[in-house]
PDB file of C-alpha atoms in Angstrom:
ATOM      1  CA  MET A 912     -36.423  22.327   0.151  1.00 55.00           C
ATOM      2  CA  SER A 913     -34.120  22.465  -2.982  1.00 84.00           C
ATOM      3  CA  ALA A 914     -30.908  20.438  -2.960  1.00 92.00           C
ATOM      4  CA  VAL A 915     -28.176  19.612  -5.456  1.00 94.00           C
ATOM      5  CA  ILE A 916     -25.678  16.770  -5.743  1.00 96.00           C
ATOM      6  CA  SER A 917     -22.259  18.036  -4.967  1.00 96.00           C
ATOM      7  CA  SER A 918     -20.405  14.714  -5.781  1.00 97.00           C
ATOM      8  CA  ALA A 919     -21.500  11.115  -6.774  1.00 97.00           C
ATOM      9  CA  ARG A 920     -19.799   7.910  -7.695  1.00 98.00           C
ATOM     10  CA  TYR A 921     -20.779   4.350  -7.774  1.00 98.00           C
ATOM     11  CA  GLY A 922     -19.463   0.992  -8.925  1.00 98.00           C
ATOM     12  CA  LYS A 923     -18.451  -2.508  -7.861  1.00 98.00           C
ATOM     13  CA  ASP A 924     -16.378  -3.298  -4.857  1.00 98.00           C
ATOM     14  CA  ASN A 925     -14.600  -6.408  -3.542  1.00 98.00           C
ATOM     15  CA  VAL A 926     -14.405  -8.075  -6.873  1.00 98.00           C
ATOM     16  CA  ARG A 927     -12.091 -11.161  -6.271  1.00 98.00           C
ATOM     17  CA  VAL A 928      -9.993 -12.077  -9.279  1.00 98.00           C
ATOM     18  CA  TYR A 929      -7.389 -14.920  -9.750  1.00 98.00           C
ATOM     19  CA  LYS A 930      -5.485 -15.390 -13.071  1.00 98.00           C
ATOM     20  CA  VAL A 931      -3.162 -18.170 -13.835  1.00 98.00           C
ATOM     21  CA  GLU A 932      -0.544 -17.763 -16.662  1.00 96.00           C
ATOM     22  CA  LYS A 933       0.954 -20.877 -18.093  1.00 95.00           C
ATOM     23  CA  ASP A 934       4.280 -21.047 -19.833  1.00 94.00           C
ATOM     24  CA  GLN A 935       3.986 -24.023 -22.241  1.00 92.00           C
ATOM     25  CA  SER A 936       7.699 -24.005 -23.005  1.00 93.00           C
ATOM     26  CA  THR A 937       8.767 -24.524 -19.355  1.00 94.00           C
ATOM     27  CA  SER A 938       5.515 -25.778 -17.679  1.00 92.00           C
ATOM     28  CA  MET A 939       5.876 -23.027 -15.182  1.00 96.00           C
ATOM     29  CA  GLN A 940       2.672 -21.400 -13.989  1.00 98.00           C
ATOM     30  CA  THR A 941       2.351 -17.956 -12.376  1.00 97.00           C
ATOM     31  CA  VAL A 942      -0.621 -16.861 -10.354  1.00 98.00           C
ATOM     32  CA  THR A 943      -2.017 -13.502  -9.319  1.00 98.00           C
ATOM     33  CA  GLU A 944      -4.858 -12.930  -6.904  1.00 98.00           C
ATOM     34  CA  MET A 945      -6.508  -9.486  -6.673  1.00 98.00           C
ATOM     35  CA  THR A 946      -9.365  -7.659  -5.008  1.00 98.00           C
ATOM     36  CA  VAL A 947     -10.655  -4.915  -7.376  1.00 98.00           C
ATOM     37  CA  CYS A 948     -12.943  -2.004  -6.926  1.00 98.00           C
ATOM     38  CA  VAL A 949     -14.129   0.353  -9.756  1.00 98.00           C
ATOM     39  CA  LEU A 950     -16.102   3.476  -9.109  1.00 98.00           C
ATOM     40  CA  LEU A 951     -17.460   5.603 -11.800  1.00 98.00           C
ATOM     41  CA  GLU A 952     -18.209   9.344 -12.046  1.00 98.00           C
ATOM     42  CA  GLY A 953     -19.885  11.462 -14.788  1.00 98.00           C
ATOM     43  CA  ALA A 954     -23.287  12.647 -15.847  1.00 97.00           C
ATOM     44  CA  ILE A 955     -25.086  10.364 -13.461  1.00 98.00           C
ATOM     45  CA  ASP A 956     -26.948  12.838 -11.290  1.00 97.00           C
ATOM     46  CA  THR A 957     -30.354  11.987 -12.805  1.00 97.00           C
ATOM     47  CA  SER A 958     -30.027   8.417 -11.540  1.00 98.00           C
ATOM     48  CA  TYR A 959     -30.175   9.897  -8.058  1.00 97.00           C
ATOM     49  CA  THR A 960     -32.641  12.809  -8.538  1.00 95.00           C
ATOM     50  CA  LYS A 961     -34.959  11.471 -11.130  1.00 95.00           C
ATOM     51  CA  ALA A 962     -34.690   7.670 -10.689  1.00 97.00           C
ATOM     52  CA  ASP A 963     -33.305   7.787 -14.357  1.00 96.00           C
ATOM     53  CA  ASN A 964     -31.351   4.511 -14.613  1.00 97.00           C
ATOM     54  CA  SER A 965     -30.601   5.083 -18.387  1.00 97.00           C
ATOM     55  CA  VAL A 966     -27.276   6.612 -17.301  1.00 97.00           C
ATOM     56  CA  VAL A 967     -26.317   3.646 -15.022  1.00 98.00           C
ATOM     57  CA  VAL A 968     -23.816   1.090 -16.210  1.00 98.00           C
ATOM     58  CA  ALA A 969     -24.913  -1.693 -13.883  1.00 98.00           C
ATOM     59  CA  THR A 970     -22.462  -2.769 -11.228  1.00 98.00           C
ATOM     60  CA  ASP A 971     -22.870  -6.316 -12.281  1.00 98.00           C
ATOM     61  CA  SER A 972     -21.673  -5.196 -15.710  1.00 98.00           C
ATOM     62  CA  ILE A 973     -18.666  -3.570 -14.139  1.00 98.00           C
ATOM     63  CA  LYS A 974     -17.856  -6.807 -12.408  1.00 98.00           C
ATOM     64  CA  ASN A 975     -18.087  -8.772 -15.720  1.00 98.00           C
ATOM     65  CA  THR A 976     -15.895  -6.156 -17.414  1.00 98.00           C
ATOM     66  CA  ILE A 977     -13.302  -6.668 -14.729  1.00 98.00           C
ATOM     67  CA  TYR A 978     -13.093 -10.457 -15.479  1.00 98.00           C
ATOM     68  CA  ILE A 979     -13.127  -9.949 -19.234  1.00 98.00           C
ATOM     69  CA  LYS A 980     -10.266  -7.455 -19.178  1.00 98.00           C
ATOM     70  CA  ALA A 981      -8.322  -9.684 -16.798  1.00 98.00           C
ATOM     71  CA  LYS A 982      -8.626 -12.440 -19.542  1.00 98.00           C
ATOM     72  CA  GLU A 983      -7.768 -10.096 -22.434  1.00 98.00           C
ATOM     73  CA  ASN A 984      -4.834  -8.201 -20.718  1.00 98.00           C
ATOM     74  CA  PRO A 985      -1.796  -8.584 -18.522  1.00 97.00           C
ATOM     75  CA  VAL A 986      -2.828  -8.091 -14.815  1.00 98.00           C
ATOM     76  CA  THR A 987       0.624  -7.293 -13.751  1.00 98.00           C
ATOM     77  CA  PRO A 988       2.053  -4.897 -12.917  1.00 98.00           C
ATOM     78  CA  PRO A 989      -1.241  -3.747 -11.175  1.00 98.00           C
ATOM     79  CA  GLU A 990      -0.563  -0.125 -12.143  1.00 98.00           C
ATOM     80  CA  LEU A 991      -1.078  -1.290 -15.765  1.00 98.00           C
ATOM     81  CA  PHE A 992      -4.182  -3.241 -15.118  1.00 98.00           C
ATOM     82  CA  ALA A 993      -5.825  -0.506 -13.162  1.00 98.00           C
ATOM     83  CA  SER A 994      -5.100   1.950 -15.933  1.00 98.00           C
ATOM     84  CA  ILE A 995      -6.526  -0.509 -18.602  1.00 98.00           C
ATOM     85  CA  LEU A 996      -9.749  -0.884 -16.624  1.00 98.00           C
ATOM     86  CA  GLY A 997     -10.302   2.856 -16.099  1.00 98.00           C
ATOM     87  CA  THR A 998      -9.426   3.731 -19.719  1.00 98.00           C
ATOM     88  CA  HIS A 999     -11.997   1.309 -20.857  1.00 98.00           C
ATOM     89  CA  PHE A1000     -14.880   2.828 -18.945  1.00 98.00           C
ATOM     90  CA  ILE A1001     -14.168   6.407 -19.907  1.00 98.00           C
ATOM     91  CA  GLU A1002     -13.710   5.532 -23.595  1.00 98.00           C
ATOM     92  CA  THR A1003     -16.658   3.100 -23.733  1.00 98.00           C
ATOM     93  CA  TYR A1004     -19.288   5.319 -22.066  1.00 98.00           C
ATOM     94  CA  SER A1005     -19.459   8.822 -23.315  1.00 97.00           C
ATOM     95  CA  HIS A1006     -21.210  10.213 -20.072  1.00 98.00           C
ATOM     96  CA  ILE A1007     -18.649   8.709 -17.795  1.00 98.00           C
ATOM     97  CA  THR A1008     -15.826  11.167 -17.136  1.00 98.00           C
ATOM     98  CA  THR A1009     -13.873   9.557 -14.313  1.00 98.00           C
ATOM     99  CA  ALA A1010     -12.981   5.981 -13.212  1.00 98.00           C
ATOM    100  CA  ASN A1011     -11.557   5.426  -9.858  1.00 98.00           C
ATOM    101  CA  VAL A1012      -9.822   1.915  -9.761  1.00 98.00           C
ATOM    102  CA  SER A1013      -8.405   0.156  -6.796  1.00 98.00           C
ATOM    103  CA  VAL A1014      -6.372  -3.089  -7.143  1.00 98.00           C
ATOM    104  CA  ILE A1015      -5.119  -4.937  -4.104  1.00 98.00           C
ATOM    105  CA  THR A1016      -2.706  -7.840  -4.917  1.00 98.00           C
ATOM    106  CA  HIS A1017      -2.415 -10.553  -2.475  1.00 98.00           C
ATOM    107  CA  ARG A1018       0.776 -12.496  -1.921  1.00 97.00           C
ATOM    108  CA  TRP A1019       1.326 -15.858  -3.316  1.00 97.00           C
ATOM    109  CA  THR A1020       5.008 -16.950  -3.178  1.00 97.00           C
ATOM    110  CA  ARG A1021       6.338 -19.919  -5.218  1.00 97.00           C
ATOM    111  CA  MET A1022       7.369 -22.916  -3.197  1.00 98.00           C
ATOM    112  CA  ALA A1023      10.818 -24.272  -3.371  1.00 97.00           C
ATOM    113  CA  ILE A1024      10.870 -28.104  -3.157  1.00 97.00           C
ATOM    114  CA  ASP A1025      14.212 -29.888  -2.648  1.00 98.00           C
ATOM    115  CA  GLY A1026      15.979 -26.501  -3.518  1.00 97.00           C
ATOM    116  CA  ARG A1027      13.999 -26.070  -6.849  1.00 96.00           C
ATOM    117  CA  PRO A1028      11.193 -23.629  -7.606  1.00 96.00           C
ATOM    118  CA  HIS A1029       7.984 -25.736  -8.002  1.00 98.00           C
ATOM    119  CA  SER A1030       6.075 -25.232 -11.279  1.00 97.00           C
ATOM    120  CA  HIS A1031       2.570 -24.730  -9.797  1.00 98.00           C
ATOM    121  CA  SER A1032       2.609 -24.529  -5.981  1.00 98.00           C
ATOM    122  CA  PHE A1033       2.585 -21.504  -3.927  1.00 98.00           C
ATOM    123  CA  TYR A1034       2.187 -20.339  -0.238  1.00 98.00           C
ATOM    124  CA  ARG A1035       1.116 -17.192   1.442  1.00 96.00           C
ATOM    125  CA  ASP A1036       3.952 -15.822   3.450  1.00 94.00           C
ATOM    126  CA  GLY A1037       2.188 -12.913   5.123  1.00 93.00           C
ATOM    127  CA  ASN A1038      -0.725 -10.506   4.970  1.00 95.00           C
ATOM    128  CA  GLU A1039       1.197  -7.760   3.279  1.00 98.00           C
ATOM    129  CA  THR A1040      -0.504  -6.559  -0.060  1.00 98.00           C
ATOM    130  CA  ARG A1041       0.654  -4.605  -2.970  1.00 98.00           C
ATOM    131  CA  ASN A1042      -1.992  -1.822  -3.613  1.00 98.00           C
ATOM    132  CA  VAL A1043      -2.702   0.558  -6.468  1.00 98.00           C
ATOM    133  CA  GLU A1044      -5.259   3.418  -6.719  1.00 98.00           C
ATOM    134  CA  ALA A1045      -5.609   4.906 -10.210  1.00 98.00           C
ATOM    135  CA  VAL A1046      -7.859   7.816 -11.280  1.00 98.00           C
ATOM    136  CA  ILE A1047      -8.456   7.975 -15.005  1.00 98.00           C
ATOM    137  CA  LYS A1048     -10.125  11.134 -16.106  1.00 98.00           C
ATOM    138  CA  LYS A1049     -11.320  11.937 -19.566  1.00 97.00           C
ATOM    139  CA  GLY A1050      -8.877  14.345 -21.297  1.00 95.00           C
ATOM    140  CA  ARG A1051      -6.814  14.839 -18.039  1.00 97.00           C
ATOM    141  CA  GLY A1052      -4.617  11.764 -17.890  1.00 98.00           C
ATOM    142  CA  ILE A1053      -4.036   9.003 -15.376  1.00 98.00           C
ATOM    143  CA  ASP A1054      -2.977   9.600 -11.773  1.00 98.00           C
ATOM    144  CA  ILE A1055      -1.573   6.600  -9.958  1.00 98.00           C
ATOM    145  CA  ARG A1056      -0.665   5.848  -6.367  1.00 98.00           C
ATOM    146  CA  SER A1057       1.269   2.673  -5.529  1.00 98.00           C
ATOM    147  CA  SER A1058       1.381   1.240  -2.058  1.00 98.00           C
ATOM    148  CA  ILE A1059       2.914  -1.371   0.229  1.00 98.00           C
ATOM    149  CA  VAL A1060       0.286  -2.231   2.860  1.00 98.00           C
ATOM    150  CA  GLY A1061       0.551  -4.341   6.051  1.00 98.00           C
ATOM    151  CA  LEU A1062       4.177  -5.167   6.053  1.00 98.00           C
ATOM    152  CA  LEU A1063       4.750  -6.268   9.649  1.00 98.00           C
ATOM    153  CA  VAL A1064       8.314  -5.518  10.981  1.00 98.00           C
ATOM    154  CA  LEU A1065      10.035  -5.685  14.243  1.00 98.00           C
ATOM    155  CA  LYS A1066      13.552  -5.197  15.665  1.00 98.00           C
ATOM    156  CA  SER A1067      14.428  -6.151  19.176  1.00 97.00           C
ATOM    157  CA  THR A1068      16.899  -3.326  19.741  1.00 96.00           C
ATOM    158  CA  GLY A1069      18.283  -0.245  18.041  1.00 96.00           C
ATOM    159  CA  SER A1070      15.478   2.107  18.718  1.00 96.00           C
ATOM    160  CA  ALA A1071      15.136   4.944  21.213  1.00 95.00           C
ATOM    161  CA  PHE A1072      12.765   7.739  22.232  1.00 95.00           C
ATOM    162  CA  HIS A1073      13.668  10.561  24.583  1.00 97.00           C
ATOM    163  CA  GLY A1074      13.830  14.324  24.871  1.00 96.00           C
ATOM    164  CA  PHE A1075      10.008  14.651  24.251  1.00 97.00           C
ATOM    165  CA  VAL A1076       7.722  17.168  25.875  1.00 97.00           C
ATOM    166  CA  ARG A1077       7.260  16.469  29.625  1.00 97.00           C
ATOM    167  CA  ASP A1078       4.586  18.046  31.613  1.00 96.00           C
ATOM    168  CA  GLU A1079       1.789  17.306  34.096  1.00 98.00           C
ATOM    169  CA  TYR A1080       0.270  14.895  31.635  1.00 97.00           C
ATOM    170  CA  THR A1081       3.389  12.803  31.035  1.00 97.00           C
ATOM    171  CA  THR A1082       3.928   9.382  32.528  1.00 94.00           C
ATOM    172  CA  LEU A1083       6.000   7.690  29.610  1.00 92.00           C
ATOM    173  CA  PRO A1084       9.532   7.172  30.551  1.00 92.00           C
ATOM    174  CA  GLU A1085      12.435   8.055  28.319  1.00 93.00           C
ATOM    175  CA  VAL A1086      14.192   5.084  26.713  1.00 92.00           C
ATOM    176  CA  TRP A1087      17.505   4.672  24.978  1.00 94.00           C
ATOM    177  CA  ASP A1088      16.890   1.187  23.715  1.00 94.00           C
ATOM    178  CA  ARG A1089      13.555  -0.323  22.984  1.00 94.00           C
ATOM    179  CA  ILE A1090      11.625  -2.794  20.690  1.00 96.00           C
ATOM    180  CA  LEU A1091      10.362  -1.186  17.575  1.00 97.00           C
ATOM    181  CA  SER A1092       7.538  -2.831  15.564  1.00 97.00           C
ATOM    182  CA  THR A1093       5.040  -1.523  13.115  1.00 97.00           C
ATOM    183  CA  ASP A1094       2.717  -2.335  10.186  1.00 97.00           C
ATOM    184  CA  VAL A1095       4.246  -0.529   7.286  1.00 98.00           C
ATOM    185  CA  ASP A1096       1.858   1.337   4.982  1.00 98.00           C
ATOM    186  CA  ALA A1097       3.917   3.249   2.335  1.00 98.00           C
ATOM    187  CA  THR A1098       2.543   5.083  -0.691  1.00 98.00           C
ATOM    188  CA  TRP A1099       4.286   6.833  -3.582  1.00 98.00           C
ATOM    189  CA  ALA A1100       2.425   9.078  -6.069  1.00 98.00           C
ATOM    190  CA  TRP A1101       3.491   8.998  -9.713  1.00 98.00           C
ATOM    191  CA  LYS A1102       3.589  12.074 -11.905  1.00 98.00           C
ATOM    192  CA  THR A1103       0.375  12.251 -13.965  1.00 98.00           C
ATOM    193  CA  PHE A1104       0.517  10.053 -16.972  1.00 98.00           C
ATOM    194  CA  SER A1105      -0.823  11.509 -20.261  1.00 98.00           C
ATOM    195  CA  GLY A1106      -2.689   8.220 -21.203  1.00 98.00           C
ATOM    196  CA  MET A1107      -2.153   4.528 -21.862  1.00 98.00           C
ATOM    197  CA  SER A1108       0.928   4.998 -24.079  1.00 98.00           C
ATOM    198  CA  ALA A1109       2.738   6.745 -21.126  1.00 98.00           C
ATOM    199  CA  VAL A1110       1.703   3.977 -18.818  1.00 98.00           C
ATOM    200  CA  ASN A1111       2.899   1.311 -21.123  1.00 98.00           C
ATOM    201  CA  ALA A1112       6.213   3.077 -21.495  1.00 98.00           C
ATOM    202  CA  ALA A1113       6.603   3.015 -17.708  1.00 98.00           C
ATOM    203  CA  ILE A1114       5.777  -0.712 -17.184  1.00 98.00           C
ATOM    204  CA  PRO A1115       9.380  -1.764 -16.183  1.00 97.00           C
ATOM    205  CA  LYS A1116       9.505   1.100 -13.649  1.00 98.00           C
ATOM    206  CA  PHE A1117       6.420  -0.057 -11.561  1.00 98.00           C
ATOM    207  CA  ASP A1118       7.872  -3.289 -10.320  1.00 98.00           C
ATOM    208  CA  LYS A1119      11.306  -1.696  -9.741  1.00 98.00           C
ATOM    209  CA  ALA A1120       9.786   1.116  -7.766  1.00 98.00           C
ATOM    210  CA  TRP A1121       7.815  -1.458  -5.583  1.00 98.00           C
ATOM    211  CA  SER A1122      10.909  -3.498  -5.029  1.00 98.00           C
ATOM    212  CA  ASP A1123      13.108  -0.370  -4.188  1.00 98.00           C
ATOM    213  CA  ALA A1124      10.563   0.957  -1.776  1.00 98.00           C
ATOM    214  CA  ARG A1125      10.218  -2.331  -0.016  1.00 98.00           C
ATOM    215  CA  SER A1126      14.010  -2.805   0.165  1.00 98.00           C
ATOM    216  CA  ILE A1127      14.551   0.808   1.371  1.00 98.00           C
ATOM    217  CA  THR A1128      11.914   0.377   4.016  1.00 98.00           C
ATOM    218  CA  MET A1129      13.475  -2.874   5.476  1.00 98.00           C
ATOM    219  CA  LYS A1130      17.081  -1.606   5.205  1.00 98.00           C
ATOM    220  CA  THR A1131      16.455   1.595   6.862  1.00 98.00           C
ATOM    221  CA  PHE A1132      14.358   0.073   9.515  1.00 98.00           C
ATOM    222  CA  ALA A1133      16.956  -2.690  10.278  1.00 98.00           C
ATOM    223  CA  GLU A1134      20.158  -0.739  10.022  1.00 97.00           C
ATOM    224  CA  GLU A1135      19.319   2.717  11.569  1.00 95.00           C
ATOM    225  CA  ASN A1136      19.754   3.332  15.277  1.00 95.00           C
ATOM    226  CA  SER A1137      16.435   4.983  15.272  1.00 96.00           C
ATOM    227  CA  PRO A1138      15.906   8.169  17.444  1.00 96.00           C
ATOM    228  CA  SER A1139      12.201   8.181  16.633  1.00 96.00           C
ATOM    229  CA  VAL A1140       9.699   6.764  14.239  1.00 97.00           C
ATOM    230  CA  GLN A1141       9.277  10.212  12.807  1.00 97.00           C
ATOM    231  CA  ASN A1142      12.958  10.483  11.813  1.00 97.00           C
ATOM    232  CA  THR A1143      13.201   7.006  10.465  1.00 97.00           C
ATOM    233  CA  MET A1144      10.205   7.411   8.297  1.00 97.00           C
ATOM    234  CA  TYR A1145      11.433  10.714   6.935  1.00 98.00           C
ATOM    235  CA  LYS A1146      14.712   9.059   5.781  1.00 98.00           C
ATOM    236  CA  MET A1147      12.734   6.250   4.085  1.00 98.00           C
ATOM    237  CA  CYS A1148      10.778   8.844   2.085  1.00 98.00           C
ATOM    238  CA  GLU A1149      13.880  10.773   1.113  1.00 98.00           C
ATOM    239  CA  SER A1150      15.458   7.527  -0.202  1.00 98.00           C
ATOM    240  CA  ILE A1151      12.497   6.550  -2.217  1.00 98.00           C
ATOM    241  CA  LEU A1152      12.244   9.988  -3.761  1.00 98.00           C
ATOM    242  CA  ALA A1153      15.984   9.732  -4.771  1.00 98.00           C
ATOM    243  CA  ALA A1154      15.562   6.147  -6.094  1.00 98.00           C
ATOM    244  CA  VAL A1155      12.339   6.816  -8.223  1.00 98.00           C
ATOM    245  CA  PRO A1156      12.634  10.126 -10.132  1.00 97.00           C
ATOM    246  CA  GLU A1157       9.038   9.697 -11.492  1.00 97.00           C
ATOM    247  CA  VAL A1158       7.510   9.908  -8.146  1.00 98.00           C
ATOM    248  CA  THR A1159       6.328  13.228  -6.797  1.00 98.00           C
ATOM    249  CA  ASN A1160       5.683  12.373  -3.087  1.00 98.00           C
ATOM    250  CA  VAL A1161       5.980   9.521  -0.656  1.00 98.00           C
ATOM    251  CA  GLU A1162       3.708   8.892   2.276  1.00 98.00           C
ATOM    252  CA  TYR A1163       4.119   6.689   5.436  1.00 98.00           C
ATOM    253  CA  LYS A1164       1.654   5.600   8.065  1.00 98.00           C
ATOM    254  CA  LEU A1165       3.298   3.740  10.825  1.00 98.00           C
ATOM    255  CA  PRO A1166       1.384   2.533  13.885  1.00 97.00           C
ATOM    256  CA  ASN A1167       3.739   2.065  16.841  1.00 95.00           C
ATOM    257  CA  LYS A1168       3.132  -1.547  18.130  1.00 95.00           C
ATOM    258  CA  HIS A1169       4.083  -1.519  21.713  1.00 94.00           C
ATOM    259  CA  TYR A1170       5.966  -4.147  23.725  1.00 96.00           C
ATOM    260  CA  PHE A1171       6.114  -3.325  27.448  1.00 94.00           C
ATOM    261  CA  GLU A1172       8.578  -4.611  29.970  1.00 94.00           C
ATOM    262  CA  ILE A1173       7.122  -6.740  32.847  1.00 97.00           C
ATOM    263  CA  ASP A1174       8.486  -5.907  36.280  1.00 97.00           C
ATOM    264  CA  LEU A1175       9.014  -9.400  37.881  1.00 98.00           C
ATOM    265  CA  ALA A1176      10.807  -8.256  41.008  1.00 98.00           C
ATOM    266  CA  TRP A1177       7.785  -9.449  43.057  1.00 98.00           C
ATOM    267  CA  HIS A1178       8.943 -13.081  42.241  1.00 98.00           C
ATOM    268  CA  LYS A1179      12.032 -13.719  44.130  1.00 97.00           C
ATOM    269  CA  GLY A1180      13.578 -10.541  43.105  1.00 97.00           C
ATOM    270  CA  THR A1181      13.727 -11.564  39.426  1.00 98.00           C
ATOM    271  CA  LYS A1182      15.310  -8.860  37.224  1.00 98.00           C
ATOM    272  CA  ASN A1183      13.374  -8.143  34.014  1.00 97.00           C
ATOM    273  CA  THR A1184      13.629  -4.453  33.401  1.00 94.00           C
ATOM    274  CA  GLY A1185      16.155  -2.111  31.610  1.00 91.00           C
ATOM    275  CA  LYS A1186      19.288  -4.170  30.548  1.00 92.00           C
ATOM    276  CA  ASP A1187      17.853  -7.299  32.116  1.00 96.00           C
ATOM    277  CA  ALA A1188      14.555  -7.166  30.220  1.00 95.00           C
ATOM    278  CA  GLU A1189      13.760 -10.430  28.188  1.00 97.00           C
ATOM    279  CA  VAL A1190      10.133 -11.089  28.797  1.00 97.00           C
ATOM    280  CA  TYR A1191       7.635  -8.369  27.446  1.00 97.00           C
ATOM    281  CA  ALA A1192       3.886  -8.062  27.107  1.00 97.00           C
ATOM    282  CA  PRO A1193       2.902  -7.210  23.540  1.00 97.00           C
ATOM    283  CA  GLN A1194       0.071  -4.527  23.496  1.00 95.00           C
ATOM    284  CA  SER A1195      -2.963  -4.548  21.190  1.00 92.00           C
ATOM    285  CA  GLY A1196      -3.869  -0.879  21.909  1.00 89.00           C
ATOM    286  CA  PRO A1197      -3.893   1.986  22.416  1.00 94.00           C
ATOM    287  CA  ASN A1198      -0.986   2.607  20.033  1.00 95.00           C
ATOM    288  CA  GLY A1199       0.902   5.515  18.616  1.00 95.00           C
ATOM    289  CA  LEU A1200       0.229   6.424  14.911  1.00 97.00           C
ATOM    290  CA  ILE A1201       2.708   8.456  12.980  1.00 98.00           C
ATOM    291  CA  GLN A1202       2.202   9.825   9.524  1.00 98.00           C
ATOM    292  CA  VAL A1203       4.165  11.889   7.047  1.00 98.00           C
ATOM    293  CA  THR A1204       4.120  12.961   3.458  1.00 98.00           C
ATOM    294  CA  VAL A1205       7.402  14.098   1.921  1.00 98.00           C
ATOM    295  CA  ALA A1206       7.396  15.868  -1.453  1.00 98.00           C
ATOM    296  CA  ARG A1207      10.031  17.188  -3.780  1.00 95.00           C
ATOM    297  CA  PRO A1208      10.814  20.822  -3.148  1.00 91.00           C
ATOM    298  CA  SER A1209       8.962  23.307  -5.239  1.00 83.00           C
ATOM    299  CA  LYS A1210      10.985  25.131  -7.851  1.00 74.00           C
ATOM    300  CA  PRO A1211      11.338  28.826  -6.943  1.00 64.00           C
ATOM    301  CA  PHE A1212       9.066  31.057  -9.004  1.00 57.00           C
ATOM    302  CA  LYS A1213      10.768  33.285 -11.502  1.00 57.00           C
ATOM    303  CA  LEU A1214       9.355  36.392 -13.009  1.00 54.00           C
TER     304      LEU A1214
END
């Protein structure tokens, strides 16, 4: 039986990197902790079909390269570091045509002691991460997707869901006021960068876009009287596209984390439903999952 490889990539995953930067003039230290993955593509088929390891850059060498590049270069913003890593591999190895780089940045927030920022002490204030996926292709530029992942939010009122399809399979009651909670995964895709010079020129925009996307997400979530998760997430996408002109599309994935009322009428007629509800049962699953990608409208084609 004859067979051909239709696609192949390999590399090093789960590379943990921590970098501390020390400002000698102020004695302030800044820390960054990341989990990095690099997967390479190119003329590597013979390593699979012919056991030809001469085309393989060892995954241990990839790991070592990540550490060296973290020492030699800034690791923030993560969009820059991912681009630096990928560019290194396609420029160093002639047979490597594509580098797929993922950078997950973990939260370390500076402590404030007696009202003053501490010079070298930090705490983790949640499991939210700042993620970047970059695809660096030889002669075809750099594509970057930036993300907020795992931002857990909840509001105790200001959400409704009614008017949905009702048929013989429906048991869900309509509600005009409910708890709304979700783990926010928001991703925005940048216009293709021509190369490292274009990425360097955009450095100030990466942090601002992340900050704007995070602020828009929380402000819209908190302030809107939400008729549905679908409508609320669409408004978030619209606002991010307006705030960041260099972004081509925005994607949200929002699991609906349910909190169900508990009917306590069996205990001395205790009222705990509807307007009297105060005690709820948080649910671990099953849960709703709502996704959307919103892009800029295509320009009309002109003859």
